[in-house]
Amino acid sequence: MTQKPNPLNSIKVNGPIPAHLARSVIEETLRSAILDGRIPCGTALRQQDLADLFGVSRMPVREALRQLEAQALLNVIAHKGAVVAPLVQGDATETYELRILLESEALRRSIPLLDAADFDLAARYIEELETEHNYNEIGRLNRLFHMTLYSKAPNRRLLRLVEDGLNEEERFLRFNLEAMGLGKLSQEDHRDLLRAVEVRDIERSIKLLEHHLNRGVEVITRYLDSSTTQGKKASK
Ligand code: NI
């Protein structure tokens, strides 16, 4: 019998964790291990295993898992506990339709409040995307670029939902960007969008954002269709 490698072995814990930092350290550590694929989709995370690993009680573990569940990285399933969520939950088209609604609204509310520093930051992410070849980084920079444009929307709950959607996409892109044959994420879209945002043309900005996200769903749907017809590779 060969033993399946335990994904938790990939996690390094540096020394004892001060009690008041336990929840955030556990949350951040698990979050990055889920995002970079060290803990794959479908892995069940047992509270006691995590408490042993981090050398803490189960309470901060439970709180950290709850945060990750709220970020749509984990699903809590009866009798199984916390399980790492699939890469795209449900239907990709429906997911993107919702994202378009939420992100358009966030953009509409954010544009009047953005300042020169926000424009500079967004421009810097576009420049970094231009030279970045690491797929993990490309996904991260894309998320940061978008969040910068929405960041001044005054409704924090709306922003949290927007960020959940971007996190889900980032995770998906990390694993699939290369196979999708998209060397660069639509950089022209990003530049056009930033230009419209800078002159505070709200209607045009929203139109460009919709176009950008619709293109995303087309590429992803085509990719998912082709990968299920090509002998169901990597399914489940
Ligand atoms: Ni983008």
Tab-separated table of C-alpha atoms and ligand atoms in Angstrom:
chain	number	residue	atom	x	y	z
A	1	MET	CA	0.000	0.000	0.000
A	2	THR	CA	1.415	3.343	-0.959
A	3	GLN	CA	0.339	6.087	1.334
A	4	LYS	CA	-1.199	9.190	-0.202
A	5	PRO	CA	0.929	12.225	0.590
A	6	ASN	CA	-0.684	14.382	3.220
A	7	PRO	CA	-1.129	17.921	1.813
A	8	LEU	CA	-0.623	19.346	5.286
A	9	ASN	CA	3.017	18.185	5.118
A	10	SER	CA	3.623	21.054	2.697
A	11	ILE	CA	2.911	23.557	5.457
A	12	LYS	CA	5.801	24.842	7.535
A	13	VAL	CA	5.102	26.291	10.940
A	14	ASN	CA	7.857	28.488	12.328
A	15	GLY	CA	8.000	28.070	16.056
A	16	PRO	CA	5.220	28.647	18.547
A	17	ILE	CA	2.501	31.074	17.458
A	18	PRO	CA	1.466	33.761	19.971
A	19	ALA	CA	-2.158	33.126	20.975
A	20	HIS	CA	-3.409	36.533	19.846
A	21	LEU	CA	-2.032	35.960	16.325
A	22	ALA	CA	-3.136	32.339	15.999
A	23	ARG	CA	-6.301	32.883	14.002
A	24	SER	CA	-4.722	35.212	11.453
A	25	VAL	CA	-1.560	33.118	11.042
A	26	ILE	CA	-3.590	29.950	10.466
A	27	GLU	CA	-5.944	31.744	8.103
A	28	GLU	CA	-3.142	33.300	6.030
A	29	THR	CA	-1.109	30.079	5.917
A	30	LEU	CA	-4.032	27.933	4.786
A	31	ARG	CA	-5.218	30.592	2.371
A	32	SER	CA	-1.937	30.710	0.485
A	33	ALA	CA	-1.618	26.898	0.490
A	34	ILE	CA	-5.113	26.604	-1.004
A	35	LEU	CA	-4.464	29.370	-3.531
A	36	ASP	CA	-1.196	27.931	-4.779
A	37	GLY	CA	-2.568	24.395	-4.928
A	38	ARG	CA	-0.500	22.757	-2.178
A	39	ILE	CA	-3.793	21.822	-0.557
A	40	PRO	CA	-5.887	20.671	-3.532
A	41	CYS	CA	-9.638	20.942	-4.093
A	42	GLY	CA	-11.618	18.319	-2.213
A	43	THR	CA	-9.140	17.993	0.665
A	44	ALA	CA	-10.948	17.658	4.004
A	45	LEU	CA	-9.337	19.754	6.739
A	46	ARG	CA	-9.765	18.308	10.223
A	47	GLN	CA	-9.730	20.794	13.085
A	48	GLN	CA	-7.689	18.535	15.342
A	49	ASP	CA	-5.010	17.912	12.659
A	50	LEU	CA	-4.660	21.658	12.156
A	51	ALA	CA	-4.571	22.352	15.888
A	52	ASP	CA	-1.739	19.787	16.224
A	53	LEU	CA	0.103	21.180	13.214
A	54	PHE	CA	0.014	24.774	14.440
A	55	GLY	CA	0.390	23.835	18.100
A	56	VAL	CA	-2.748	25.703	19.164
A	57	SER	CA	-6.170	24.876	20.562
A	58	ARG	CA	-9.089	24.164	18.243
A	59	MET	CA	-10.722	27.523	18.828
A	60	PRO	CA	-8.495	29.694	16.586
A	61	VAL	CA	-8.544	26.869	14.010
A	62	ARG	CA	-12.332	26.941	13.956
A	63	GLU	CA	-12.325	30.726	13.557
A	64	ALA	CA	-9.785	30.594	10.732
A	65	LEU	CA	-11.821	27.937	8.909
A	66	ARG	CA	-14.909	30.087	9.260
A	67	GLN	CA	-13.075	33.024	7.627
A	68	LEU	CA	-11.913	30.834	4.755
A	69	GLU	CA	-15.442	29.548	4.308
A	70	ALA	CA	-16.668	33.137	4.107
A	71	GLN	CA	-14.079	33.729	1.359
A	72	ALA	CA	-15.526	30.777	-0.592
A	73	LEU	CA	-12.272	28.824	-0.294
A	74	LEU	CA	-13.837	26.108	1.870
A	75	ASN	CA	-17.229	24.455	2.006
A	76	VAL	CA	-18.483	22.980	5.238
A	77	ILE	CA	-20.056	19.608	4.478
A	78	ALA	CA	-22.016	17.533	6.996
A	79	HIS	CA	-19.968	14.654	8.473
A	80	LYS	CA	-16.896	15.698	6.484
A	81	GLY	CA	-16.160	19.072	7.965
A	82	ALA	CA	-14.323	21.772	6.031
A	83	VAL	CA	-13.457	20.759	2.478
A	84	VAL	CA	-11.397	22.828	0.028
A	85	ALA	CA	-13.857	24.249	-2.510
A	86	PRO	CA	-13.809	23.357	-6.225
A	87	LEU	CA	-12.093	25.830	-8.551
A	88	VAL	CA	-15.203	27.161	-10.213
A	89	GLN	CA	-18.285	26.685	-8.120
A	90	GLY	CA	-21.331	25.848	-10.184
A	91	ASP	CA	-21.784	27.280	-13.617
A	92	ALA	CA	-19.046	29.566	-14.960
A	93	THR	CA	-21.532	31.674	-16.938
A	94	GLU	CA	-23.715	32.289	-13.900
A	95	THR	CA	-20.672	33.115	-11.817
A	96	TYR	CA	-19.570	35.742	-14.349
A	97	GLU	CA	-23.064	37.178	-14.737
A	98	LEU	CA	-23.115	37.863	-11.022
A	99	ARG	CA	-19.600	39.271	-11.121
A	100	ILE	CA	-20.571	41.681	-13.878
A	101	LEU	CA	-23.483	42.956	-11.774
A	102	LEU	CA	-21.424	43.341	-8.622
A	103	GLU	CA	-18.265	44.739	-10.204
A	104	SER	CA	-20.168	47.246	-12.381
A	105	GLU	CA	-21.913	48.576	-9.303
A	106	ALA	CA	-18.673	48.740	-7.329
A	107	LEU	CA	-16.969	50.542	-10.227
A	108	ARG	CA	-19.856	53.010	-10.616
A	109	ARG	CA	-19.645	53.970	-6.958
A	110	SER	CA	-15.882	53.985	-6.777
A	111	ILE	CA	-15.038	56.137	-9.841
A	112	PRO	CA	-16.106	59.525	-8.408
A	113	LEU	CA	-13.961	58.907	-5.304
A	114	LEU	CA	-10.771	57.585	-6.904
A	115	ASP	CA	-7.740	59.870	-6.799
A	116	ALA	CA	-4.423	60.217	-8.601
A	117	ALA	CA	-2.729	57.722	-6.281
A	118	ASP	CA	-5.305	55.073	-7.222
A	119	PHE	CA	-4.739	55.737	-10.934
A	120	ASP	CA	-0.971	55.427	-10.460
A	121	LEU	CA	-1.362	52.182	-8.574
A	122	ALA	CA	-3.654	50.683	-11.223
A	123	ALA	CA	-1.200	51.774	-13.957
A	124	ARG	CA	1.636	50.144	-12.051
A	125	TYR	CA	-0.220	46.802	-11.922
A	126	ILE	CA	-0.707	46.975	-15.697
A	127	GLU	CA	3.034	47.579	-16.153
A	128	GLU	CA	3.888	44.651	-13.888
A	129	LEU	CA	1.469	42.397	-15.775
A	130	GLU	CA	3.317	43.365	-18.959
A	131	THR	CA	6.562	41.697	-17.859
A	132	GLU	CA	5.280	38.989	-15.526
A	133	HIS	CA	5.486	35.381	-16.729
A	134	ASN	CA	4.658	33.539	-13.539
A	135	TYR	CA	1.033	32.414	-13.682
A	136	ASN	CA	0.486	32.758	-9.952
A	137	GLU	CA	1.648	36.346	-10.129
A	138	ILE	CA	-0.418	37.148	-13.217
A	139	GLY	CA	-3.587	36.060	-11.409
A	140	ARG	CA	-2.658	38.076	-8.358
A	141	LEU	CA	-1.823	41.240	-10.303
A	142	ASN	CA	-5.066	40.982	-12.273
A	143	ARG	CA	-7.027	40.801	-9.022
A	144	LEU	CA	-5.140	43.759	-7.538
A	145	PHE	CA	-5.645	45.853	-10.689
A	146	HIS	CA	-9.402	45.289	-10.591
A	147	MET	CA	-9.712	45.789	-6.836
A	148	THR	CA	-7.868	49.102	-7.093
A	149	LEU	CA	-10.544	50.437	-9.450
A	150	TYR	CA	-13.361	49.307	-7.130
A	151	SER	CA	-11.627	50.134	-3.870
A	152	LYS	CA	-13.367	53.440	-3.145
A	153	ALA	CA	-16.892	52.010	-3.363
A	154	PRO	CA	-18.317	52.924	0.055
A	155	ASN	CA	-20.251	49.671	0.574
A	156	ARG	CA	-17.862	47.278	2.337
A	157	ARG	CA	-20.163	44.273	1.946
A	158	LEU	CA	-20.364	44.834	-1.785
A	159	LEU	CA	-16.573	45.015	-1.933
A	160	ARG	CA	-16.270	41.768	-0.005
A	161	LEU	CA	-18.531	39.969	-2.472
A	162	VAL	CA	-16.541	41.451	-5.355
A	163	GLU	CA	-13.306	40.230	-3.798
A	164	ASP	CA	-14.712	36.711	-3.299
A	165	GLY	CA	-15.449	36.557	-7.028
A	166	LEU	CA	-11.973	37.780	-7.920
A	167	ASN	CA	-10.387	35.278	-5.515
A	168	GLU	CA	-12.291	32.469	-7.150
A	169	GLU	CA	-11.133	33.590	-10.577
A	170	GLU	CA	-7.563	33.980	-9.413
A	171	ARG	CA	-7.526	30.423	-8.150
A	172	PHE	CA	-8.956	29.143	-11.393
A	173	LEU	CA	-6.450	31.094	-13.480
A	174	ARG	CA	-3.493	29.806	-11.482
A	175	PHE	CA	-4.247	26.268	-12.530
A	176	ASN	CA	-5.579	26.869	-16.019
A	177	LEU	CA	-4.090	29.982	-17.538
A	178	GLU	CA	-1.247	28.133	-19.199
A	179	ALA	CA	-3.506	25.405	-20.603
A	180	MET	CA	-5.971	28.021	-21.836
A	181	GLY	CA	-3.234	29.441	-24.010
A	182	LEU	CA	-3.632	32.943	-22.636
A	183	GLY	CA	-0.115	34.175	-22.212
A	184	LYS	CA	-1.298	37.556	-21.067
A	185	LEU	CA	-4.596	38.557	-19.644
A	186	SER	CA	-6.261	41.013	-21.965
A	187	GLN	CA	-3.921	43.906	-21.368
A	188	GLU	CA	-5.574	46.145	-23.965
A	189	ASP	CA	-8.838	45.786	-22.041
A	190	HIS	CA	-7.095	46.860	-18.865
A	191	ARG	CA	-5.535	49.919	-20.497
A	192	ASP	CA	-8.807	51.034	-22.129
A	193	LEU	CA	-10.643	50.548	-18.857
A	194	LEU	CA	-8.131	52.582	-16.884
A	195	ARG	CA	-8.244	55.408	-19.447
A	196	ALA	CA	-12.047	55.630	-19.177
A	197	VAL	CA	-11.861	55.508	-15.366
A	198	GLU	CA	-9.260	58.294	-15.285
A	199	VAL	CA	-11.566	60.678	-17.134
A	200	ARG	CA	-14.408	59.451	-14.898
A	201	ASP	CA	-16.541	58.320	-17.824
A	202	ILE	CA	-18.696	55.960	-15.786
A	203	GLU	CA	-20.877	54.595	-18.599
A	204	ARG	CA	-17.931	53.840	-20.856
A	205	SER	CA	-15.975	52.286	-17.989
A	206	ILE	CA	-18.831	49.933	-17.197
A	207	LYS	CA	-19.229	48.985	-20.847
A	208	LEU	CA	-15.520	48.171	-21.080
A	209	LEU	CA	-15.613	46.174	-17.860
A	210	GLU	CA	-18.599	44.143	-19.102
A	211	HIS	CA	-16.784	43.463	-22.347
A	212	HIS	CA	-13.657	42.377	-20.462
A	213	LEU	CA	-15.552	40.008	-18.130
A	214	ASN	CA	-17.699	38.608	-20.947
A	215	ARG	CA	-14.556	37.775	-22.838
A	216	GLY	CA	-13.296	36.001	-19.728
A	217	VAL	CA	-16.385	33.833	-19.474
A	218	GLU	CA	-16.185	32.968	-23.183
A	219	VAL	CA	-12.588	31.818	-22.898
A	220	ILE	CA	-13.228	29.859	-19.716
A	221	THR	CA	-16.417	28.213	-21.022
A	222	ARG	CA	-14.673	27.198	-24.245
A	223	TYR	CA	-11.765	25.820	-22.242
A	224	LEU	CA	-14.004	23.887	-19.830
A	225	ASP	CA	-16.021	22.431	-22.748
A	226	SER	CA	-12.910	21.302	-24.570
A	227	SER	CA	-11.316	19.824	-21.464
A	228	THR	CA	-14.427	17.745	-20.677
A	229	THR	CA	-14.667	16.460	-24.240
A	230	GLN	CA	-10.978	15.614	-24.324
A	231	GLY	CA	-11.431	12.495	-22.242
A	232	LYS	CA	-12.380	14.233	-18.995
A	233	LYS	CA	-8.849	14.977	-17.973
A	234	ALA	CA	-8.358	15.952	-14.395
A	235	SER	CA	-12.034	15.755	-13.548
A	236	LYS	CA	-12.744	15.326	-9.853
B	1	NI	NI	-8.794	41.635	-15.859
